[in-house]
Amino acid sequence: MTDRHIIRRIRGMDTSDGAGVKLKRIIGQPGLDMLDPFLLLDEFRSDQAGDYIAGFPEHPHRGFETVTYMLAGNMLHKDNHGNSGDLTSGSVQWMTAGRGILHSEMPQQENGLMWGFQLWVNLPAKDKMTAPRYQDIAPERIPVVHPAEGVEVRVLAGELAGATGPVEGIATNPVYLDVSLKAGASLTLDLPKGHHGFAYVFDGEAALVGGEPLTRSELGVFSDGDSIQLKGGDKPSRLIVVAGRPLNEPVARYGPFVMNTQAQIHEAIADFRAGKF
Ligand code: CO
């Protein structure tokens, strides 16, 4: 058994996306371009309507998956194939864009807190042109476990303490956990060896991850191993722990298109312009 530890730390960078939604970009910025198979991680958090009200109007995706985890607030998701879904507080949407969709994510509130994450997960070359697929998971379908004293975990994907997350059939075999730690509480979390993984502290002041303090809005990349040690700081804290099987394939990336070669990117742009999404 090998303990994982933190080999790199990255602080979220303030930016905006969509029609001007303010957010912190954590993966997919100069400090951490990607962490195979993860291409992007954004945290959006504001109680100022002006920071989020314009939402994410219609835009395309091809070649990967977008995962939206709502902590607070309400967004309506719609795509050009007639699918729609209500992203409510505590829900997760795992969207496999595959060969392509056009979609929008628009706030359904004019005030109050809007808080959550969007994660982009790459698809293997063989699945990049698969049919689009949605897993819209309501909050009550996400198991909540207490694997140790003072520890509560929502299991979005992967397995923990006899519970299995509702997200299934994903090529990179992901783990996605929302971990709440009371002050001083500790937990050893098993993670599949070989998976790339990280923790990101999004509430409270700090938590100890692999024996090292990670402060709020800081992401720690794990070394390889079988498990990671988590421990609460002086006050309660909350973090996401995410891991996935790396693809080790070439990545050609242009905005919302993530393929393996530049020629496939040109094809994606041409298909998008020709209305083939
Ligand atoms: Co999108």
PDB file of N, CA and C and ligand atoms in Angstrom, residues 56-57 59-61 64 66 77 95 101 103-105 118 120 256, ligand 1:
ATOM      1  N   PHE A  56     -24.919  30.879 -19.620  1.00  0.00           N
ATOM      2  CA  PHE A  56     -24.112  30.315 -20.693  1.00  0.00           C
ATOM      3  C   PHE A  56     -25.033  30.050 -21.874  1.00  0.00           C
ATOM      4  N   PRO A  57     -25.241  31.083 -22.735  1.00  0.00           N
ATOM      5  CA  PRO A  57     -26.127  30.888 -23.889  1.00  0.00           C
ATOM      6  C   PRO A  57     -25.560  29.830 -24.836  1.00  0.00           C
ATOM      7  N   HIS A  59     -23.934  27.162 -26.985  1.00  0.00           N
ATOM      8  CA  HIS A  59     -22.558  26.952 -27.437  1.00  0.00           C
ATOM      9  C   HIS A  59     -22.371  25.460 -27.708  1.00  0.00           C
ATOM     10  N   PRO A  60     -21.379  25.109 -28.564  1.00  0.00           N
ATOM     11  CA  PRO A  60     -21.182  23.699 -28.914  1.00  0.00           C
ATOM     12  C   PRO A  60     -20.177  22.988 -28.000  1.00  0.00           C
ATOM     13  N   HIS A  61     -20.194  21.649 -28.053  1.00  0.00           N
ATOM     14  CA  HIS A  61     -19.133  20.828 -27.469  1.00  0.00           C
ATOM     15  C   HIS A  61     -18.958  19.606 -28.364  1.00  0.00           C
ATOM     16  N   PHE A  64     -15.709  15.327 -25.684  1.00  0.00           N
ATOM     17  CA  PHE A  64     -15.427  15.114 -24.256  1.00  0.00           C
ATOM     18  C   PHE A  64     -16.740  15.178 -23.462  1.00  0.00           C
ATOM     19  N   THR A  66     -18.940  17.058 -20.131  1.00  0.00           N
ATOM     20  CA  THR A  66     -19.010  18.171 -19.172  1.00  0.00           C
ATOM     21  C   THR A  66     -19.827  17.687 -17.964  1.00  0.00           C
ATOM     22  N   HIS A  77     -30.949  23.552 -18.233  1.00  0.00           N
ATOM     23  CA  HIS A  77     -30.111  23.088 -19.329  1.00  0.00           C
ATOM     24  C   HIS A  77     -30.986  22.684 -20.517  1.00  0.00           C
ATOM     25  N   MET A  95     -22.726  15.015 -18.738  1.00  0.00           N
ATOM     26  CA  MET A  95     -23.101  15.057 -20.149  1.00  0.00           C
ATOM     27  C   MET A  95     -21.941  14.563 -21.007  1.00  0.00           C
ATOM     28  N   ILE A 101     -23.070  18.477 -29.554  1.00  0.00           N
ATOM     29  CA  ILE A 101     -24.354  19.071 -29.194  1.00  0.00           C
ATOM     30  C   ILE A 101     -24.162  20.594 -29.156  1.00  0.00           C
ATOM     31  N   HIS A 103     -25.699  23.501 -26.647  1.00  0.00           N
ATOM     32  CA  HIS A 103     -26.544  23.613 -25.457  1.00  0.00           C
ATOM     33  C   HIS A 103     -26.384  24.959 -24.761  1.00  0.00           C
ATOM     34  N   SER A 104     -27.296  25.198 -23.843  1.00  0.00           N
ATOM     35  CA  SER A 104     -27.236  26.411 -23.035  1.00  0.00           C
ATOM     36  C   SER A 104     -27.520  26.036 -21.585  1.00  0.00           C
ATOM     37  N   GLU A 105     -26.945  26.815 -20.681  1.00  0.00           N
ATOM     38  CA  GLU A 105     -27.204  26.635 -19.250  1.00  0.00           C
ATOM     39  C   GLU A 105     -27.535  28.023 -18.728  1.00  0.00           C
ATOM     40  N   GLN A 118     -18.002  23.157 -12.755  1.00  0.00           N
ATOM     41  CA  GLN A 118     -18.042  22.429 -14.011  1.00  0.00           C
ATOM     42  C   GLN A 118     -16.672  21.814 -14.248  1.00  0.00           C
ATOM     43  N   TRP A 120     -14.518  19.248 -16.977  1.00  0.00           N
ATOM     44  CA  TRP A 120     -14.486  18.639 -18.309  1.00  0.00           C
ATOM     45  C   TRP A 120     -13.629  17.384 -18.242  1.00  0.00           C
ATOM     46  N   PRO A 256     -14.332  24.799 -27.315  1.00  0.00           N
ATOM     47  CA  PRO A 256     -15.235  23.735 -26.857  1.00  0.00           C
ATOM     48  C   PRO A 256     -15.092  22.429 -27.631  1.00  0.00           C
TER      49      PRO A 256
HETATM   50 CO    CO B   1     -21.326  23.820 -22.153  1.00  0.00          CO
END
